[in-house]
Tab-separated table of C-alpha atoms and ligand atoms in Angstrom:
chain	number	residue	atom	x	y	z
U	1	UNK	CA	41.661	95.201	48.104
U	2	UNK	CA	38.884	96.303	50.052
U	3	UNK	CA	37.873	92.811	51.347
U	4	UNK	CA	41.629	91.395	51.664
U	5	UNK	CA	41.707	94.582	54.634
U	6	UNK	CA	38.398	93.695	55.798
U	7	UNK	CA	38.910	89.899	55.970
U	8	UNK	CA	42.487	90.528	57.502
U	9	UNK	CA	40.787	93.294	60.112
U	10	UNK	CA	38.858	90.536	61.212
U	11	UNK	CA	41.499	87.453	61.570
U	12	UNK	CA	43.002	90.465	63.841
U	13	UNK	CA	40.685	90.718	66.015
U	14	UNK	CA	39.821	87.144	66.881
U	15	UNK	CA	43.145	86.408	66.872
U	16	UNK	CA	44.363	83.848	69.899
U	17	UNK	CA	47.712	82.614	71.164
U	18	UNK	CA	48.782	79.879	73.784
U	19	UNK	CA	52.788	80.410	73.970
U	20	UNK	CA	55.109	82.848	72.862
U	21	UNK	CA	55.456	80.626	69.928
U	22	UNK	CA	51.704	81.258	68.824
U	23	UNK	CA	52.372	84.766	69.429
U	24	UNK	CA	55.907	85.196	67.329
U	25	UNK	CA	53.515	82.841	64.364
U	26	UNK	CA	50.981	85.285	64.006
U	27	UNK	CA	53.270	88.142	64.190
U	28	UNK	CA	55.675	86.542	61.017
U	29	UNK	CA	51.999	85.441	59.579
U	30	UNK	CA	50.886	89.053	59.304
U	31	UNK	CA	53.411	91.249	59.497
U	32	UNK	CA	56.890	89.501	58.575
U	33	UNK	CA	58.643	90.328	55.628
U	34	UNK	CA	56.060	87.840	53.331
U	35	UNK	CA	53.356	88.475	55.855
U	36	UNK	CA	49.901	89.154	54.282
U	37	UNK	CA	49.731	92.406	55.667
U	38	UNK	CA	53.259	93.303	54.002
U	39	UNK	CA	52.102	92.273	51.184
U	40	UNK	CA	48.999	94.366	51.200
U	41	UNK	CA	51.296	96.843	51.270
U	42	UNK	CA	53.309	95.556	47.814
U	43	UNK	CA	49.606	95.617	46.038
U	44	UNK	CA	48.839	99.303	46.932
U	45	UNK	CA	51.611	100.404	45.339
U	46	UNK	CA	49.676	99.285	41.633
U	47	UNK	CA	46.352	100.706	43.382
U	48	UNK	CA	45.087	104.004	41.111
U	49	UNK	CA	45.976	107.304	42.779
U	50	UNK	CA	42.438	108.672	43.285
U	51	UNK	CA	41.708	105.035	45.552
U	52	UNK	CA	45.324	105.585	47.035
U	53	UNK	CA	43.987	107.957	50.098
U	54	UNK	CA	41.423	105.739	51.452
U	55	UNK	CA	43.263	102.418	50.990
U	56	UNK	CA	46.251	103.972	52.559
U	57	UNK	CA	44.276	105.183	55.585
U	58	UNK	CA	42.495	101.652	55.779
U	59	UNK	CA	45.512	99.741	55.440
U	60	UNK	CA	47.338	101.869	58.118
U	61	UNK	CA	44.737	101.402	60.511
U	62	UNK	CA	44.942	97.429	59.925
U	63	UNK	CA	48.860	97.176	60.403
U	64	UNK	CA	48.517	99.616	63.528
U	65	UNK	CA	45.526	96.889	64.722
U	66	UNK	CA	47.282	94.105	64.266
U	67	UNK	CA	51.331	95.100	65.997
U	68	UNK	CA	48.892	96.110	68.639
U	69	UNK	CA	46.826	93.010	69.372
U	70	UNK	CA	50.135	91.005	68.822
U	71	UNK	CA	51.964	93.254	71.755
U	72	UNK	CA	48.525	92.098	74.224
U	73	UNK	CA	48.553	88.588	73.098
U	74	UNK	CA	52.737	88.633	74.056
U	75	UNK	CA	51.876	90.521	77.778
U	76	UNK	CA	48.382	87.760	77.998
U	77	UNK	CA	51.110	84.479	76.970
U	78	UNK	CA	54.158	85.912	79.486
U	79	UNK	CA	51.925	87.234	82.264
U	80	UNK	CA	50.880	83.349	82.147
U	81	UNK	CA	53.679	81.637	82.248
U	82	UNK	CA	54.938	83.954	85.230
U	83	UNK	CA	52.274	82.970	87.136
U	84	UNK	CA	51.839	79.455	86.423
U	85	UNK	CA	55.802	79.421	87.681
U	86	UNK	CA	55.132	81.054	90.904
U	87	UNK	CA	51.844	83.165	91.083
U	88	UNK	CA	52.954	85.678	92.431
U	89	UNK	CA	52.928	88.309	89.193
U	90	UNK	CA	48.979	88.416	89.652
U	91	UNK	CA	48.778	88.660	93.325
U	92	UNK	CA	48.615	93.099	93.440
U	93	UNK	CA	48.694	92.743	96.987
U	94	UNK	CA	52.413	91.778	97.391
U	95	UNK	CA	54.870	94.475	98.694
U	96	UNK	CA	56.676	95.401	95.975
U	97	UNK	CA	60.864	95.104	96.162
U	98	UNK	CA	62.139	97.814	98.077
U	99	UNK	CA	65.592	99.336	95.684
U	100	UNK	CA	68.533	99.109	98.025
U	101	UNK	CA	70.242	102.155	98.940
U	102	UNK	CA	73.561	102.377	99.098
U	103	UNK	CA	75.566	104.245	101.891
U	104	UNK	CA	78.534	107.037	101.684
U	105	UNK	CA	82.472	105.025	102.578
U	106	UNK	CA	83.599	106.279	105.935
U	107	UNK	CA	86.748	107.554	103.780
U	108	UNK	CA	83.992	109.472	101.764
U	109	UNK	CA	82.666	111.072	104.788
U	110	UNK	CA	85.422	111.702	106.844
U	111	UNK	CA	86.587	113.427	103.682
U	112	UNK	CA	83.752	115.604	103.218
U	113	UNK	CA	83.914	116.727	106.960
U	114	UNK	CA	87.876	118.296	106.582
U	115	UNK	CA	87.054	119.870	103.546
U	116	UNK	CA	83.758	121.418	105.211
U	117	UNK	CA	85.600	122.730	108.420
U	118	UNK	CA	88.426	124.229	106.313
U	119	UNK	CA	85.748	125.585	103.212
U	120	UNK	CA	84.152	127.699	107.045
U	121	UNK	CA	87.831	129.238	107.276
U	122	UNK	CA	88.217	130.192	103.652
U	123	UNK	CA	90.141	127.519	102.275
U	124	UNK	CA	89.367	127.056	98.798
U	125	UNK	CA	89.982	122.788	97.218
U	126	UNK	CA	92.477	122.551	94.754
U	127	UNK	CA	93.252	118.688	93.123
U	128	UNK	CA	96.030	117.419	90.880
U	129	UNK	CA	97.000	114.089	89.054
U	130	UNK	CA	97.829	111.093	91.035
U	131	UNK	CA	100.784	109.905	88.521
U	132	UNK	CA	103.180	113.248	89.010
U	133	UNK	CA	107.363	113.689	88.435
U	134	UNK	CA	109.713	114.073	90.642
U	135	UNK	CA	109.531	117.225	90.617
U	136	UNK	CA	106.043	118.217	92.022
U	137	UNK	CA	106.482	115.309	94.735
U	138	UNK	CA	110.184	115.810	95.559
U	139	UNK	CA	112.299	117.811	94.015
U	140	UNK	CA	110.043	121.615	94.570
U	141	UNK	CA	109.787	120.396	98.067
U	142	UNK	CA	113.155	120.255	98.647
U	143	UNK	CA	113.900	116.565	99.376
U	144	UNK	CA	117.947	116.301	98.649
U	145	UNK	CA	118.770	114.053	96.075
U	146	UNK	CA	120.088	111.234	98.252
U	147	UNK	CA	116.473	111.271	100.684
U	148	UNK	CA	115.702	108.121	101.640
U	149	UNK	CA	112.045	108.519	100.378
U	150	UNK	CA	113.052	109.159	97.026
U	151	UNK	CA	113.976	104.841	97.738
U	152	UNK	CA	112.152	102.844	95.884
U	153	UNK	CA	110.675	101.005	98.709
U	154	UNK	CA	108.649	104.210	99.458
U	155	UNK	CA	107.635	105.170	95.831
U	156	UNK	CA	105.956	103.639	92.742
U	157	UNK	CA	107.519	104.434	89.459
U	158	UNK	CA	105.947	104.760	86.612
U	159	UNK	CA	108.351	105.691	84.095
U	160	UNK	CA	112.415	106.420	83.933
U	161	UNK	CA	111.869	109.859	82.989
U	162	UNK	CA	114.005	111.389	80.874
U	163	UNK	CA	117.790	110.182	80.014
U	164	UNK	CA	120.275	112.814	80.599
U	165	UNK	CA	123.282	111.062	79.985
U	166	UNK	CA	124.644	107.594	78.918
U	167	UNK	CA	128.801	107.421	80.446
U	168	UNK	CA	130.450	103.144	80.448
U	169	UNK	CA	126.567	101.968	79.902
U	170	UNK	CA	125.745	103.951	82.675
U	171	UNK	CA	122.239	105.389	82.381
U	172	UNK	CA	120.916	108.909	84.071
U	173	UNK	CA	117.591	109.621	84.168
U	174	UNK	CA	115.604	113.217	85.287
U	175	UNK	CA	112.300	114.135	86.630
U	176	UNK	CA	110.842	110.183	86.278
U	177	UNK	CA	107.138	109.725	86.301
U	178	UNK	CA	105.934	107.886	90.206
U	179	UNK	CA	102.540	107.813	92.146
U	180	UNK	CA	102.191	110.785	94.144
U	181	UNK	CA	103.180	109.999	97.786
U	182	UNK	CA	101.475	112.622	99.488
U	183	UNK	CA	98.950	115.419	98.126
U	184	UNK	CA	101.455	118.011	98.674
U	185	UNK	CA	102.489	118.142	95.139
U	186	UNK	CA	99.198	119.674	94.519
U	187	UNK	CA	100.425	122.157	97.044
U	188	UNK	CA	103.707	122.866	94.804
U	189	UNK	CA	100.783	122.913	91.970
U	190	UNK	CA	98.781	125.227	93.538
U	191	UNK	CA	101.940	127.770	94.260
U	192	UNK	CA	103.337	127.820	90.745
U	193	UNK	CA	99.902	128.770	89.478
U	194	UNK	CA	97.847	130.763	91.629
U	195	UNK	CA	98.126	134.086	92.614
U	196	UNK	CA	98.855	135.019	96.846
U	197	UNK	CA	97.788	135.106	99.141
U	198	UNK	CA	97.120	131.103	98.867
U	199	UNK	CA	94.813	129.372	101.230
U	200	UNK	CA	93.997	125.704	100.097
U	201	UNK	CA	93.515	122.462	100.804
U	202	UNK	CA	94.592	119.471	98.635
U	203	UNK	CA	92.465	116.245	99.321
U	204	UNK	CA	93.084	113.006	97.629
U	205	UNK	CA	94.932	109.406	96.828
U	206	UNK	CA	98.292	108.324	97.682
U	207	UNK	CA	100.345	105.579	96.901
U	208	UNK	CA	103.607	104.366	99.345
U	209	UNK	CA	104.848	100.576	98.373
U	210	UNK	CA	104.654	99.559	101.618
U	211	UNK	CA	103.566	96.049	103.221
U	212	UNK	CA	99.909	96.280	104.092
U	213	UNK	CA	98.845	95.257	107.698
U	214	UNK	CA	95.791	96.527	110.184
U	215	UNK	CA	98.036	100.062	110.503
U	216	UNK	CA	99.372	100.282	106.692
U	217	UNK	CA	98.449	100.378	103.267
U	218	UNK	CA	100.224	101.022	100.001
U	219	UNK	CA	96.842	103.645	99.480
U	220	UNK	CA	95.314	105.805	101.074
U	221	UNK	CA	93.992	109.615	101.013
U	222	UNK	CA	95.136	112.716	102.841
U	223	UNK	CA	94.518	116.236	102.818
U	224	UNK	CA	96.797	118.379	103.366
U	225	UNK	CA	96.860	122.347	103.495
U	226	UNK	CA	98.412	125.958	102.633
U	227	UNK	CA	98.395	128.974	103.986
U	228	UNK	CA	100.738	131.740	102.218
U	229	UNK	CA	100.599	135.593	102.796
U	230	UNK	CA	102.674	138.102	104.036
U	231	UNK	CA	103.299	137.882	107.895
U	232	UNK	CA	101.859	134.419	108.875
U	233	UNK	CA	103.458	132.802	111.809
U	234	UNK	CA	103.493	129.515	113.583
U	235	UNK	CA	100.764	130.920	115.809
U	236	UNK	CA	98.798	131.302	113.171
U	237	UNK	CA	99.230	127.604	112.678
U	238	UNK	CA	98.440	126.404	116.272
U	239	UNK	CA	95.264	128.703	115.899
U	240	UNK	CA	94.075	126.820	112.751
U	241	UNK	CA	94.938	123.845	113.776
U	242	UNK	CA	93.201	124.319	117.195
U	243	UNK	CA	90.145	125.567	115.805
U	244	UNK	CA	90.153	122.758	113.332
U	245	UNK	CA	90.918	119.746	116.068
U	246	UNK	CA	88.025	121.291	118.196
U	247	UNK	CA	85.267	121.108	115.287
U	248	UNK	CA	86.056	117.647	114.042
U	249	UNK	CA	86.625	116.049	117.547
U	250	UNK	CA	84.148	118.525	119.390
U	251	UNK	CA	85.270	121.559	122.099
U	252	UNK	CA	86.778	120.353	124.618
U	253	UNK	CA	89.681	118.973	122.400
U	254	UNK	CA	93.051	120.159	123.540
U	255	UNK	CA	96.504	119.674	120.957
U	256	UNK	CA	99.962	119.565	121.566
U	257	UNK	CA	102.607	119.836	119.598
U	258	UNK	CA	106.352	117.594	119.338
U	259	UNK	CA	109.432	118.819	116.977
U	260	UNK	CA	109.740	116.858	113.836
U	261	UNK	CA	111.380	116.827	110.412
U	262	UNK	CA	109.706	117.405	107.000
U	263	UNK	CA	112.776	118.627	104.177
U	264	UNK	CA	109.764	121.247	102.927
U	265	UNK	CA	108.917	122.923	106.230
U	266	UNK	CA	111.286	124.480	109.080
U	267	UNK	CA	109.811	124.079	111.943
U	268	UNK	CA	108.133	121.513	111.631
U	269	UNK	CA	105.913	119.608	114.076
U	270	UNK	CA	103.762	116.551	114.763
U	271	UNK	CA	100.273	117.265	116.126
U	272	UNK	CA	98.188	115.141	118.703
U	273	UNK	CA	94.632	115.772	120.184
U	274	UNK	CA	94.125	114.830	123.423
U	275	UNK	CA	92.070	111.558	123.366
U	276	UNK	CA	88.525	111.968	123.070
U	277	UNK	CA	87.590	108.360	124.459
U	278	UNK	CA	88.711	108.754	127.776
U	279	UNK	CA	89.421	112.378	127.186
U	280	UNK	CA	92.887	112.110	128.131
U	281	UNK	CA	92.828	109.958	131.030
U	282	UNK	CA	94.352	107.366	129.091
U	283	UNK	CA	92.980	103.887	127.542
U	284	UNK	CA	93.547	101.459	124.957
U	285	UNK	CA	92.833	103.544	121.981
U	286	UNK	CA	95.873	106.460	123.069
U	287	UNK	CA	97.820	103.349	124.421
U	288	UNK	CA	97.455	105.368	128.227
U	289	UNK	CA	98.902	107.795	126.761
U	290	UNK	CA	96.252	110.445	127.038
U	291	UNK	CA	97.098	111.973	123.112
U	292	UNK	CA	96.279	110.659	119.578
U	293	UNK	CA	98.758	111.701	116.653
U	294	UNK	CA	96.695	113.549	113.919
U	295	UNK	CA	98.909	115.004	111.617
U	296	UNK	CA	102.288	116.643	110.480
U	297	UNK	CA	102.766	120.302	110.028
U	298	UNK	CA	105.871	123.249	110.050
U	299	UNK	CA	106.018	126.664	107.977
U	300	UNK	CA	107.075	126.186	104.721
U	301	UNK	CA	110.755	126.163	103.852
U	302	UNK	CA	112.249	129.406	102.046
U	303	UNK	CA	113.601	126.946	99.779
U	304	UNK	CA	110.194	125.545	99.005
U	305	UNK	CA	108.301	129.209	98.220
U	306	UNK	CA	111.429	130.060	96.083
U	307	UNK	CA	111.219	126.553	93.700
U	308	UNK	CA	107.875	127.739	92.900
U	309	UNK	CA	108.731	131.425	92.285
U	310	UNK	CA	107.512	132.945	95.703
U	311	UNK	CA	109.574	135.920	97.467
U	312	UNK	CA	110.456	133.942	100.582
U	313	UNK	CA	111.750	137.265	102.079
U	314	UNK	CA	108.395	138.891	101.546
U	315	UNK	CA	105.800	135.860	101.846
U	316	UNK	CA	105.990	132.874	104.666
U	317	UNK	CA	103.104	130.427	105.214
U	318	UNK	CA	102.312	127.348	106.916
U	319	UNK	CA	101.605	123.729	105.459
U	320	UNK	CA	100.055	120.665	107.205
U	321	UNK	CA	98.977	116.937	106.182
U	322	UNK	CA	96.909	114.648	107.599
U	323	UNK	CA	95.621	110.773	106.976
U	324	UNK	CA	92.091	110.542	106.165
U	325	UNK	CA	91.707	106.627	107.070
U	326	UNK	CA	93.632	107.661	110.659
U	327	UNK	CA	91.116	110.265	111.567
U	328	UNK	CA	88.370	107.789	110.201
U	329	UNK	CA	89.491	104.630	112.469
U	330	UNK	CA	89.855	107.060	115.571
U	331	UNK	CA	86.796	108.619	114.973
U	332	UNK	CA	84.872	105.277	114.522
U	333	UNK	CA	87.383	103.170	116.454
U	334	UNK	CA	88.321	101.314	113.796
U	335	UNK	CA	91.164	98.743	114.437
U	336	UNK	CA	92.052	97.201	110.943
U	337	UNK	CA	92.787	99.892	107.951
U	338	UNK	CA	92.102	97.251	105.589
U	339	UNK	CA	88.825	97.313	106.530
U	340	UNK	CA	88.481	100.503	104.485
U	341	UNK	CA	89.771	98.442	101.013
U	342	UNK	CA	87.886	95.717	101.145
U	343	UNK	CA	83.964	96.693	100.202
U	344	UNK	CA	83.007	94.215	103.104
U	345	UNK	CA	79.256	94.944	103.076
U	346	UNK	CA	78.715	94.299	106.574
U	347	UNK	CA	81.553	96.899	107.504
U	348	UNK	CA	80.354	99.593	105.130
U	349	UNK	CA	76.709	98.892	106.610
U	350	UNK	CA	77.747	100.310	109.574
U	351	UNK	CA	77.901	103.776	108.261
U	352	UNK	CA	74.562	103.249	106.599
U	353	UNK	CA	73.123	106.360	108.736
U	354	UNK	CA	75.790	108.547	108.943
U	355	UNK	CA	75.377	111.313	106.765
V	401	LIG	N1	103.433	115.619	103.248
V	401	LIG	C1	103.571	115.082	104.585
V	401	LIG	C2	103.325	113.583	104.527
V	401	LIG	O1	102.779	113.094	103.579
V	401	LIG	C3	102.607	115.709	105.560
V	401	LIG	C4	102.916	117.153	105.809
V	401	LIG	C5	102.341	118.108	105.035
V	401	LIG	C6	103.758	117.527	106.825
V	401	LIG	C7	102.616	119.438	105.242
V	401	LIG	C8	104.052	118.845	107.056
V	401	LIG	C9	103.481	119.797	106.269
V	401	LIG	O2	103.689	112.865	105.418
């Protein structure tokens, strides 16, 4: 046994390969399942106990040789046939590939900045599902039955819900499954479980089935916020929303506000900042009109705090929602929405350094 290890040692060490092939011989040769090393291994098991320790030792050393020498010959044999395609492997003094970074989405960032401003005034992030029932999007909010956004060309369904009633093959459903609309159901969420006062804001992915064009797109983010405590007024609205229009589109920012109509807030009121291309001289961006519509806002409806078991004559608050990709293409002057969709790589470049 002795001079099978010592004879094999030595076809180890002068062993030589040409091609991968060579290599993967050698390797069955010795160490396959009928290799001669194997096999060495088959014969010690008959070898008498008081020669077991040094055989063992030897023939552990050999094996370790030999899967060794084989794993140099492989790097020699491919380290050769990489250079003999190109040269290049060999020459050290080639810059090695830089890894490519990626960059944040402008959605991403624009995203990050709301939710920084509002996390300075004590808003806390709350998130929900993005396949909710009726009742979190509609219902709690108090849309009325018959409201035309309820249609089906505003909302995806998911599922019928539940059947209520059957009457002449006449079907009812309740509460059906849909896409969220708008990030206010996180809102409705957010009231039904945590205790006032409430200050949060709801960030996230909405879904409208609407035709998509350079100004529409059946998804898109918002975040919207809530403010409930006892006492809050609409000043305390115009305040927040000031203070936030000044930080994300710098001081000098002035808002004004129209009427509007939201079923879940009374007042309610559509927000513009004055223009902060020409600074509300007027150009193409605010169509000469000096103002750029941000967002929708109103104090939330009694009707809305009672759904989700909130004192309406104790507690009021105030509720607002805005469009991430809007504030995104006015910040960046972005003209096509579906820019933002469609991973263009020389698009999302352009927001390479913007951190
Ligand atoms: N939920 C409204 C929308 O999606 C935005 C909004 C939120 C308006 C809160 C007023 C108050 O259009």
């Amino acid at each position: 046994m002795k001079e099978k290890i010592e004879a094999l040692m030595a076809e180890v060490a002068a062993l030589k390969a040409n091609t991968r092939q060579d290599v993967e011989d050698a390797r069955i040769r010795l160490l396959g399942k009928k290799g001669s090393i194997t096999e060495l291994f088959d014969e010690f098991r008959g070898v008498a106990p008081e020669m077991k320790r040094e055989f063992g030792a030897k023939l552990n050393v050999l094996k370790n040789a030999a899967a060794d020498r084989i794993a140099q010959l492989r790097e020699e044999v491919e380290n050769k046939a990489v250079s003999s395609a190109g040269g290049a492997a060999n020459d050290l003094t080639m810059p090695g590939t830089p890894g490519e970074l990626g960059s944040r989405h402008p959605v991403s960032i624009v995203r990050q900045e709301i939710v920084d401003i509002f996390r300075k005034f004590g808003y806390d992030v709350a998130e929900g599902p993005e396949i909710e029932d009726d009742w979190h999007v509609f219902e709690a909010l108090n849309f009325p039955p018959e409201h035309p956004a309820r249609e089906m060309q505003d909302t995806f369904f998911v599922s019928d819900g539940e059947l209520v009633s059957e009457e002449n093959g006449v079907k009812t459903y309740r509460n059906p499954l849909l896409l969220r609309t708008h990030t206010s159901s996180v809102q409705v969420r957010t009231m039904e479980k945590m205790p006032l006062p409430i200050r949060v804001i709801c960030p996230g992915r909405v879904f409208r089935n609407e035709a998509i064009s350079a100004r529409a797109h059946c998804i898109f983010h918002q975040v919207e916020g809530l403010y409930i405590d006892e006492g809050v007024t609409f000043a305390d609205m115009k305040q927040a929303i000031l203070l936030f229009a000044r930080e994300m589109f710098g001081p000098e920012t002035q808002i004004r506000m129209r009427p509007s109509y939201f079923p879940f807030t009374e007042p309610s009121a559509e927000v513009d900042v004055s223009c902060n291309i020409c600074g509300g001289k007027g150009c193409n961006i605010c169509k000469g009109t000096g103002w750029l519509e941000i967002l929708g806002c109103g104090m939330v409806d009694p009707n809305v705090l009672e759904a989700s078991g909130i004192d309406s004559k104790k507690y009021s608050g105030f509720a607002f929602g805005m469009g991430i990709e809007r504030i995104a293409m006015l910040k960046w002057q972005v003209k096509d929405l579906r820019n933002y969709f469609e991973n263009d790589l020389r698009f999302l470049r352009e927001f390479e350094t913007v951190l």
